[in-house]
CSV table of C-alpha atoms and ligand atoms in Angstrom, one decimal:
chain,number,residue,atom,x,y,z
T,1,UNK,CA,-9.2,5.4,-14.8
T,2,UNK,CA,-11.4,7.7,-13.4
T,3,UNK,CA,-9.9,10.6,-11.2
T,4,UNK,CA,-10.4,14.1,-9.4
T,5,UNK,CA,-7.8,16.1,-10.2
T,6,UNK,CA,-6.6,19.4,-10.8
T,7,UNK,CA,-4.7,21.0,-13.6
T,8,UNK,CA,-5.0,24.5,-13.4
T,9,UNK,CA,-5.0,25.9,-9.4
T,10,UNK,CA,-7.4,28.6,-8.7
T,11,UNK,CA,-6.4,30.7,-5.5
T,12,UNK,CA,-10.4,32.4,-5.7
T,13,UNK,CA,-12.8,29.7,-6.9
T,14,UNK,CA,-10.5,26.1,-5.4
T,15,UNK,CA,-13.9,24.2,-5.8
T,16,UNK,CA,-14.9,24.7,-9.5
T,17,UNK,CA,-10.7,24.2,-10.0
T,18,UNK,CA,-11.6,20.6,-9.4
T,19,UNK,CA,-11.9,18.1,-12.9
T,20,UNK,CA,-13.2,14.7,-13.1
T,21,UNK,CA,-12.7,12.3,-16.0
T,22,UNK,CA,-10.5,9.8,-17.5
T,23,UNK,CA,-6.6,10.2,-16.6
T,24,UNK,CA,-4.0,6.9,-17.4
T,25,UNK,CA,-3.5,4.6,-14.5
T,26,UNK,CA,0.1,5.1,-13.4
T,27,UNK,CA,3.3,2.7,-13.8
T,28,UNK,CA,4.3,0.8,-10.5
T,29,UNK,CA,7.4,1.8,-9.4
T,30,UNK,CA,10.2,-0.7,-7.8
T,31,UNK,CA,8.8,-1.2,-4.0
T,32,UNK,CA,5.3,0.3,-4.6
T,33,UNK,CA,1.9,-0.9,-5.4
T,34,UNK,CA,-1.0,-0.4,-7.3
T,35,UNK,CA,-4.5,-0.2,-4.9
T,36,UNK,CA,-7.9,-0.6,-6.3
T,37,UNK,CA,-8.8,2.4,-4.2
T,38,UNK,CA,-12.8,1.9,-2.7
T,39,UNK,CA,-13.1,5.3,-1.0
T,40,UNK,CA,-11.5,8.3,-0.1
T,41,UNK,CA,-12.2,11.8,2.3
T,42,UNK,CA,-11.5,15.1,1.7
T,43,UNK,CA,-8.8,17.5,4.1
T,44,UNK,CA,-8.4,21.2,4.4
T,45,UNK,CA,-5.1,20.2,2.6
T,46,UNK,CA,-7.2,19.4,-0.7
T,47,UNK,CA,-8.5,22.7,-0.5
T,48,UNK,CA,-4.6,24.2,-0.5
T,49,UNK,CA,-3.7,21.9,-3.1
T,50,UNK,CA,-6.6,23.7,-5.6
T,51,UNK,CA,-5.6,27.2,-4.0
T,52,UNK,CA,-2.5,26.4,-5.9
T,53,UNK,CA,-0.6,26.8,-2.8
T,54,UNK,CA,0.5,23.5,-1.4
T,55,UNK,CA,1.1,21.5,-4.2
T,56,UNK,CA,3.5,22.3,-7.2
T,57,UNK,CA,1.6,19.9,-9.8
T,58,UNK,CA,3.8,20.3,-12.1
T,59,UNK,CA,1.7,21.1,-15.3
T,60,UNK,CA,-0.2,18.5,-16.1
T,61,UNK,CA,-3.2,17.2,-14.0
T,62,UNK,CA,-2.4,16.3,-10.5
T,63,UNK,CA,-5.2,14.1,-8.6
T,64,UNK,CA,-6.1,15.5,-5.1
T,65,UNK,CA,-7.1,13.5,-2.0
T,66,UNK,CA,-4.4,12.1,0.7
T,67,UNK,CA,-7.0,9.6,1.5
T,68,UNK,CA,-7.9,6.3,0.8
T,69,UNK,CA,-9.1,3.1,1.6
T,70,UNK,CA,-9.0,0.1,-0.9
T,71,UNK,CA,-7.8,-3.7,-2.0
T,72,UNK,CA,-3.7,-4.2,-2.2
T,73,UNK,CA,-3.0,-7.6,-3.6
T,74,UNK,CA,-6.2,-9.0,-2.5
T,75,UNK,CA,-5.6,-7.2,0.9
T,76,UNK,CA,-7.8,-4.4,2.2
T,77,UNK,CA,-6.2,-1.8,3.1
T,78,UNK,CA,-5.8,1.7,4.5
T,79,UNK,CA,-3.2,4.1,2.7
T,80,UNK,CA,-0.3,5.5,4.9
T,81,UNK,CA,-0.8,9.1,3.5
T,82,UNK,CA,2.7,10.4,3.4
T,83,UNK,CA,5.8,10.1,1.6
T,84,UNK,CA,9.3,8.6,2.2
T,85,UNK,CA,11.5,11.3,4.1
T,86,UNK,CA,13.2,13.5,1.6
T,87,UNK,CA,17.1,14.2,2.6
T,88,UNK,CA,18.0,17.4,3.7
T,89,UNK,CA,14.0,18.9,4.1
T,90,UNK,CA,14.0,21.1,6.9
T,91,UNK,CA,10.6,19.7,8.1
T,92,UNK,CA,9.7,16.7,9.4
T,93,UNK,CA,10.3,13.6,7.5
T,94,UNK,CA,6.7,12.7,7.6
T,95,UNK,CA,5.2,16.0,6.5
T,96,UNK,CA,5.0,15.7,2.7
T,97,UNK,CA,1.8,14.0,1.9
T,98,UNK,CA,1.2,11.8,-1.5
T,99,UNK,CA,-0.8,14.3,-3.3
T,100,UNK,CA,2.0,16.9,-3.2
T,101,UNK,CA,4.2,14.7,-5.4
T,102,UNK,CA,1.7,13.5,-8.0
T,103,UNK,CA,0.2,10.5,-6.0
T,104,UNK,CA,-3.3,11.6,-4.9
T,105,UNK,CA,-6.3,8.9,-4.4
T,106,UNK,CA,-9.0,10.2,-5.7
T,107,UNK,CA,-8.7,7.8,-8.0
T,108,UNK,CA,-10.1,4.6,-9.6
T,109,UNK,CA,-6.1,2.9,-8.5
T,110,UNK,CA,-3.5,4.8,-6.9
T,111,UNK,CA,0.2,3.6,-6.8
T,112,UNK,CA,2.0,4.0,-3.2
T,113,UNK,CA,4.5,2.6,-1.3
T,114,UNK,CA,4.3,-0.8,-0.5
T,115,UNK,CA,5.6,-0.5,3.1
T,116,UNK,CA,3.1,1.9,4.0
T,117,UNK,CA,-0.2,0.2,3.1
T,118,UNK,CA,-1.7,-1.3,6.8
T,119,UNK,CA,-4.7,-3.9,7.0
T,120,UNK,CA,-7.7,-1.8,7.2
T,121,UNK,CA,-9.9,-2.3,10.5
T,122,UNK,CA,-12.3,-5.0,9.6
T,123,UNK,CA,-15.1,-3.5,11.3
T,124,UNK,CA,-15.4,-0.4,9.4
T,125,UNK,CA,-16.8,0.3,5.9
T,126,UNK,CA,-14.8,1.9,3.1
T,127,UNK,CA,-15.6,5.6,3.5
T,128,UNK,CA,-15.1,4.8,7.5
T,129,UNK,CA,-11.7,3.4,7.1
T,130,UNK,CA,-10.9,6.2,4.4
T,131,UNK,CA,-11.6,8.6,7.2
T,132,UNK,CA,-8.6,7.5,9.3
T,133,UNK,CA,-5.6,8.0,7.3
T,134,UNK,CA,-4.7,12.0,7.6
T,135,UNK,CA,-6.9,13.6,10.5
T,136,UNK,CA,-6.8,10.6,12.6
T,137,UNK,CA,-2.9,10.0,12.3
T,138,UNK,CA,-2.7,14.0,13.6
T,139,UNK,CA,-4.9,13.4,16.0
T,140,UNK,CA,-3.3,9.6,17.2
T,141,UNK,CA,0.3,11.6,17.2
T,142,UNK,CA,-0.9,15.1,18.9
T,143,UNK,CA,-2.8,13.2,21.7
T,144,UNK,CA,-0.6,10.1,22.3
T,145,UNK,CA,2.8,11.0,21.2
T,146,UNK,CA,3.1,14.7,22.2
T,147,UNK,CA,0.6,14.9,24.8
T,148,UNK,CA,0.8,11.5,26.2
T,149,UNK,CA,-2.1,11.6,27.4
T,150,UNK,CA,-3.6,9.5,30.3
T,151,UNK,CA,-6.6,8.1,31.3
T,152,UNK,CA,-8.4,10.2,33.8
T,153,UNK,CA,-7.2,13.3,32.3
T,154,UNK,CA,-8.7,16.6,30.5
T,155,UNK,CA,-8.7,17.3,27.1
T,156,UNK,CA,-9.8,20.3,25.7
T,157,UNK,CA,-10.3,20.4,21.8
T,158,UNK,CA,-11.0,24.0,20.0
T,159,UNK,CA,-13.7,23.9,17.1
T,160,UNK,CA,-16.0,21.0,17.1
T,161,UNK,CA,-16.8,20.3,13.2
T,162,UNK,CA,-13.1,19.2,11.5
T,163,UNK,CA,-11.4,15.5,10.8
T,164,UNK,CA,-8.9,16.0,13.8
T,165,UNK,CA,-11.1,17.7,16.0
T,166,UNK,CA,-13.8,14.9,15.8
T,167,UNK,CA,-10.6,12.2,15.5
T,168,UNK,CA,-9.5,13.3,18.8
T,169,UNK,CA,-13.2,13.3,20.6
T,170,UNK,CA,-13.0,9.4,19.9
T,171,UNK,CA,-9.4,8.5,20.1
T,172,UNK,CA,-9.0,10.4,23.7
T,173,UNK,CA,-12.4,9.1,25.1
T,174,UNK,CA,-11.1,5.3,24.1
T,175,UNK,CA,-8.0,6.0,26.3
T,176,UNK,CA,-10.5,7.1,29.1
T,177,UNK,CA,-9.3,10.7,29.6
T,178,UNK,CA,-12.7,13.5,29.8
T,179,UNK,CA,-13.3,16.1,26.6
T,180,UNK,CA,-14.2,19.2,26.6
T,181,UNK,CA,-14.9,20.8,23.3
T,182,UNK,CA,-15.5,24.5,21.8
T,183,UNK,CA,-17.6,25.8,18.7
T,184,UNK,CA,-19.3,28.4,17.6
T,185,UNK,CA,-22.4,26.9,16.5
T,186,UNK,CA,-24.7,25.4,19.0
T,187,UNK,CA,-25.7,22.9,16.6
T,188,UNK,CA,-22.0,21.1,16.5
T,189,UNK,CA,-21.5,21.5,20.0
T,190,UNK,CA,-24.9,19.4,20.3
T,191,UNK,CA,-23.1,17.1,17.5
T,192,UNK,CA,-19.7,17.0,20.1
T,193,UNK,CA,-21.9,15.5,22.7
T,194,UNK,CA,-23.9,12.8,20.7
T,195,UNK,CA,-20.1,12.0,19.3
T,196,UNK,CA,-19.0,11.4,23.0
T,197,UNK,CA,-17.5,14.6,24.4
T,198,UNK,CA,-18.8,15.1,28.1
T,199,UNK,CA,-18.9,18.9,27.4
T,200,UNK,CA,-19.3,21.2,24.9
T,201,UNK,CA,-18.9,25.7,25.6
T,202,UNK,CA,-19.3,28.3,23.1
T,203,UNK,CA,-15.9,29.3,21.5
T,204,UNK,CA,-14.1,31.4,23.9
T,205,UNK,CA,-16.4,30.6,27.1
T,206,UNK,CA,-14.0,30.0,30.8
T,207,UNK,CA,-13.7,26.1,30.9
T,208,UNK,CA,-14.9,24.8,34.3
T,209,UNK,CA,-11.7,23.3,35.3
T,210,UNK,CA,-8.0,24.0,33.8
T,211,UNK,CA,-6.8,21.3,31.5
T,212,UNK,CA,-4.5,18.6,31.2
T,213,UNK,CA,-3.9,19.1,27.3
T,214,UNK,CA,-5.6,21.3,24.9
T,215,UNK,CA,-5.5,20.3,21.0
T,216,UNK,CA,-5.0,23.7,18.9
T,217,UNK,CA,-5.6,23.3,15.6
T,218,UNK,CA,-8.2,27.1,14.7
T,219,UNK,CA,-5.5,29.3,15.2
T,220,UNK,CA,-5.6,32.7,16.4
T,221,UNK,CA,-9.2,32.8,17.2
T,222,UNK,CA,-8.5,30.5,20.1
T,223,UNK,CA,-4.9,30.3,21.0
T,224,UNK,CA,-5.0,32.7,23.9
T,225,UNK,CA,-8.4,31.0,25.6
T,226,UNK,CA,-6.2,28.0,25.0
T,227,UNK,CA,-2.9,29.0,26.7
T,228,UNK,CA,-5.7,30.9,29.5
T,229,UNK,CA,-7.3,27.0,29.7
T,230,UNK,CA,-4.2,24.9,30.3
T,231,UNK,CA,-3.1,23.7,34.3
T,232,UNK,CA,0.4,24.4,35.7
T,233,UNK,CA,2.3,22.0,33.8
T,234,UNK,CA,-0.2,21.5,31.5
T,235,UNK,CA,0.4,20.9,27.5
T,236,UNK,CA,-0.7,22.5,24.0
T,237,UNK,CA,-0.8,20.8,20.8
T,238,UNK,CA,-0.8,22.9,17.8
T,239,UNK,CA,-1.5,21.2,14.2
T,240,UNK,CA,-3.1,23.9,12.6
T,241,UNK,CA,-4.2,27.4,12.1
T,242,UNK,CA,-7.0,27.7,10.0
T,243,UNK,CA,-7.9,31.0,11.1
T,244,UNK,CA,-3.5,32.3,10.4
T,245,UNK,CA,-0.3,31.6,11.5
T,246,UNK,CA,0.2,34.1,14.0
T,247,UNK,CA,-1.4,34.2,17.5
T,248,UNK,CA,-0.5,36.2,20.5
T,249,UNK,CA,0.7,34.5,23.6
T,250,UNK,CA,1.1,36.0,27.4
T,251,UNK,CA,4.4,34.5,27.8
T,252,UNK,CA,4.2,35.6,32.3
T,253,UNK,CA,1.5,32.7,31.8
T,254,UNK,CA,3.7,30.3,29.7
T,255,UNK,CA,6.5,30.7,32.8
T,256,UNK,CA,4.6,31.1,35.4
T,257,UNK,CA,1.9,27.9,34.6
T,258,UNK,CA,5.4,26.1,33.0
T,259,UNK,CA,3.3,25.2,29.8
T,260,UNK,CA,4.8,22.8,27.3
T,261,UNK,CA,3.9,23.8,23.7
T,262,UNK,CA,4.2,21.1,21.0
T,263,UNK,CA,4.1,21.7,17.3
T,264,UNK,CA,3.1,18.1,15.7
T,265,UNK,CA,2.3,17.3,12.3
T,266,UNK,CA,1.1,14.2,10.7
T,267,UNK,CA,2.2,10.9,11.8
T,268,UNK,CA,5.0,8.6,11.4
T,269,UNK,CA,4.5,4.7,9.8
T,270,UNK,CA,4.5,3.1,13.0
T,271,UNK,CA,1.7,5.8,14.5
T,272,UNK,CA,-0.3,5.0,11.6
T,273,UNK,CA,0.0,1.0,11.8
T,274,UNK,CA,-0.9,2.1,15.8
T,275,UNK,CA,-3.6,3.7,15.2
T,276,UNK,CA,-5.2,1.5,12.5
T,277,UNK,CA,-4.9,-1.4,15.2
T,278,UNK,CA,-6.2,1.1,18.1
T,279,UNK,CA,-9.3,1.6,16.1
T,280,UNK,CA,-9.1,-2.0,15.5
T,281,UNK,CA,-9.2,-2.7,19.4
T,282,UNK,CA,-11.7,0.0,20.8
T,283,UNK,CA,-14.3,-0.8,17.8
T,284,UNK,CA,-14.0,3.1,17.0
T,285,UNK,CA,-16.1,4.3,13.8
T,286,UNK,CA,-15.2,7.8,12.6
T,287,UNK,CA,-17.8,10.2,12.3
T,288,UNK,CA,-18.8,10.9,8.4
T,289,UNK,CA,-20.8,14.5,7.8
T,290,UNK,CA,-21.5,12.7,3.8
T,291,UNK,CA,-20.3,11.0,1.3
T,292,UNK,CA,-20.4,11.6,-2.2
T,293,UNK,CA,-20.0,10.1,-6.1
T,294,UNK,CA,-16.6,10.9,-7.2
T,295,UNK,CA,-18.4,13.0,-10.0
T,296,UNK,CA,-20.0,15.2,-7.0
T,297,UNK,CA,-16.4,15.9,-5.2
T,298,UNK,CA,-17.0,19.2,-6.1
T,299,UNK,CA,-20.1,19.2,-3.7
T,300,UNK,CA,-18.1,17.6,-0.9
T,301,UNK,CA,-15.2,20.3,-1.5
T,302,UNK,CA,-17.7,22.9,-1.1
T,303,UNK,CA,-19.0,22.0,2.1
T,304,UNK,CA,-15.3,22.0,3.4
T,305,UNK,CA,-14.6,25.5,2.0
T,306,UNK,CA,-18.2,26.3,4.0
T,307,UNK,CA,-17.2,25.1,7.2
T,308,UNK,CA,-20.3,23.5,7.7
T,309,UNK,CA,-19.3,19.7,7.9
T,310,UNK,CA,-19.4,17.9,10.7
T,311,UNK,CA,-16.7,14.4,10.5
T,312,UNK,CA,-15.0,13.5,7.9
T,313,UNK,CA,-16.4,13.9,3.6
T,314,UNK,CA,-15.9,11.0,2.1
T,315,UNK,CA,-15.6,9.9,-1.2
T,316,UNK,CA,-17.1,6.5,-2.9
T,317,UNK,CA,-14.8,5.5,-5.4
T,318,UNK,CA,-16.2,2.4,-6.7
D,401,NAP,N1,-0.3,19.4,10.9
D,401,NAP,C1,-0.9,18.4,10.3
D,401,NAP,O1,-0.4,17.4,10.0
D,401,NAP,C2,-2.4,18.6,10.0
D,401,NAP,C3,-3.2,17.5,9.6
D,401,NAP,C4,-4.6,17.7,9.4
D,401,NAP,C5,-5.1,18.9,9.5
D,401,NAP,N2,-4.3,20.0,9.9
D,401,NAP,C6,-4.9,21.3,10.1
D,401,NAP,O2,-5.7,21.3,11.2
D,401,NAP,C7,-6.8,22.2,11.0
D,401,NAP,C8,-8.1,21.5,11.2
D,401,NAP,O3,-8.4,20.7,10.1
D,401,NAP,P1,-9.7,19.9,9.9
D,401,NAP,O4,-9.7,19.4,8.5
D,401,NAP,O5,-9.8,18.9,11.0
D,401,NAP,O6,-10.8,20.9,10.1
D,401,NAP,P2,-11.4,22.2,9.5
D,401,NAP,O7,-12.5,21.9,8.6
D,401,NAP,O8,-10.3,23.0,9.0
D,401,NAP,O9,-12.0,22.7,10.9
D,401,NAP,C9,-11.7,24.0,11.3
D,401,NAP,C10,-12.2,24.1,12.7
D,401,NAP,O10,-11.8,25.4,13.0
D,401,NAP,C11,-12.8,26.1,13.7
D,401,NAP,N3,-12.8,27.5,13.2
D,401,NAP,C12,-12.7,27.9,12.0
D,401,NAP,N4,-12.7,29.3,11.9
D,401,NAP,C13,-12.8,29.7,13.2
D,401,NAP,C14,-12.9,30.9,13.9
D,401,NAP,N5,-12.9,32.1,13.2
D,401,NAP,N6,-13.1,31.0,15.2
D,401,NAP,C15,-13.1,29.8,15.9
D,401,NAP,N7,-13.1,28.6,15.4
D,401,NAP,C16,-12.9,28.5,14.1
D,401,NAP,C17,-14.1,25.4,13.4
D,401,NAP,O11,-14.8,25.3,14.6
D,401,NAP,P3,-16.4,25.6,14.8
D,401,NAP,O12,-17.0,25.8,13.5
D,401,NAP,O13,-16.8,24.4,15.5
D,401,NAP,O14,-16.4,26.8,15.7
D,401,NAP,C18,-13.7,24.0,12.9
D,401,NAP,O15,-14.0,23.0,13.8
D,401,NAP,C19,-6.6,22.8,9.6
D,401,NAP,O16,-5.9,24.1,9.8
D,401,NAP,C20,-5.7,21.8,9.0
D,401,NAP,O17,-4.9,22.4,8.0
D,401,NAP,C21,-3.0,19.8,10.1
């Protein structure tokens, strides 16, 4: 079968540590199933993975991509992207995604567990519904389960280009709460509109209003105009920190505005089966910056190293 994969990890050059060819389709395991994968999307996480640093492949080649979209059975389906809970991890049972251990889908077929393939949204194409499966589960779970977030309410998202930011655009404005959005480039915060946010500032800028959540996911660059944006009582998501893992934080505000600050990462089974019929229900189509061959994937990964994407970069499989 055809696959994207990599064998030797390069911490400086990631993209060109990418290989495509002719790898053997994999045994299925007891309780797992073989998917004619259709599409598939690039994360940051990919990008990790060829940096060498959070994947151990394991010496021989290791196929990238957490996700997928494909036929099960004679089912289409979208691809729960995580593994079953290890014992005695000192994470979260749902934070070990399948291309850490071997099981990527960049791939002609991948082999996953059976119990966590859900029927893919009919509406949507293949790259579409390959879209969903890592940056909207962390945005379904950081806006719904952490935040619990209401219609009616305020949600601020910092950085306007990535999968969860432009997940959580479209999954809070289906649940009829307002978004505001930052960026740096005055091009994506045009893109932030036309995707359906009602407001869009330059990264950094006083928001108009303290709000009800904010969805952190850049890091130090934003975490204190975060904490400085939130209402009394008002909540943080944190999923990521592209820009490092440690921010400062004016704790007098914390107390004195009695912040709550979640930590959330991925999803669980039932979020993902959630947000697959969510999507289903509100007729939501993910925003795609492009999708590519996968004998281009290299072209796709170097738009994500960039930063210049806007929505997801997808894949076409077959
Ligand atoms: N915990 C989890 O389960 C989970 C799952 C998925 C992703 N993540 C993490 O979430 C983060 C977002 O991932 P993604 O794939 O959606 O998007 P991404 O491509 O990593 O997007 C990065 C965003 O960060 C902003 N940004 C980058 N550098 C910045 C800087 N110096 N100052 C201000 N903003 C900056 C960009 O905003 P502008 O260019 O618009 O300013 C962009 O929208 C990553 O750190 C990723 O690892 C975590």
């Amino acid at each position: 079968m055809r696959a994207a994969y990599v064998t030797a990890p390069s911490a400086d050059d990631p993209v060109n540590a990418i290989e495509v060819g002719d790898l053997d389709v994999p045994e299925v395991p007891g309780g797992w199933c073989r998917v004619d994968v259709h599409a598939g999307a690039l994360n940051m996480h990919d990008i990790w993975m060829l940096r060498g640093v959070a994947a151990a492949p394991g010496g021989g080649p290791s196929v990238i991509g957490s996700d997928g979209a494909g036929v099960c059975d004679g089912r289409e389906v979208l691809i729960y992207p995580v593994l079953p809970a290890a014992g005695g991890s000192k994470a979260v049972p749902h934070s070990v995604l399948l291309s850490d251990r071997g099981h990527g889908l960049l791939a002609e077929q991948a082999v996953v567990p059976a119990a966590g393939v859900v029927p893919k949204p009919a509406h949507l194409t293949w790259e579409e519904a390959a879209s969903l499966p890592t940056a909207w589960l962390t945005a379904y779970r950081m806006l719904f389960t952490k935040a619990r977030v209401q219609a009616g309410q305020t949600v601020l998202v910092q950085g306007a280009g990535g999968g969860v930011s432009t997940a959580v655009i479209a999954l809070a404005k289906a649940a009829g709460a307002s978004v505001l959005v930052t960026s740096r480039s005055e091009a994506k915060r045009e893109r932030a509109v036309e995707a359906g946010a009602d407001a869009a500032l330059p990264t950094g800028e006083r928001v108009p209003e303290l709000v009800d959540v904010v969805i952190e996911s850049v890091g130090p660059a934003t975490f204190e105009h975060s904490a400085m944006s939130a209402r009394a009582g008002g909540t943080i998501v944190v999923c990521g920190a592209s820009t490092g893992f440690t921010a400062s934080l004016n704790l007098a505000r914390l107390f004195a505005r009695e912040i709550t600050i979640h930590g959330s990462t991925m999803g669980t089974p039932e979020e993902f089966a959630e947000l697959a019929a969510f999507v289903g229900r509100h007729r939501i189509r993910p925003v795609i910056d492009s999708t590519v061959e996968l004998g281009d994937v290299r072209t796709a990964a170097g738009r994500m190293l960039a930063g210049d994407a806007f929505g997801k970069l997808c894949v076409a499989v077959r």
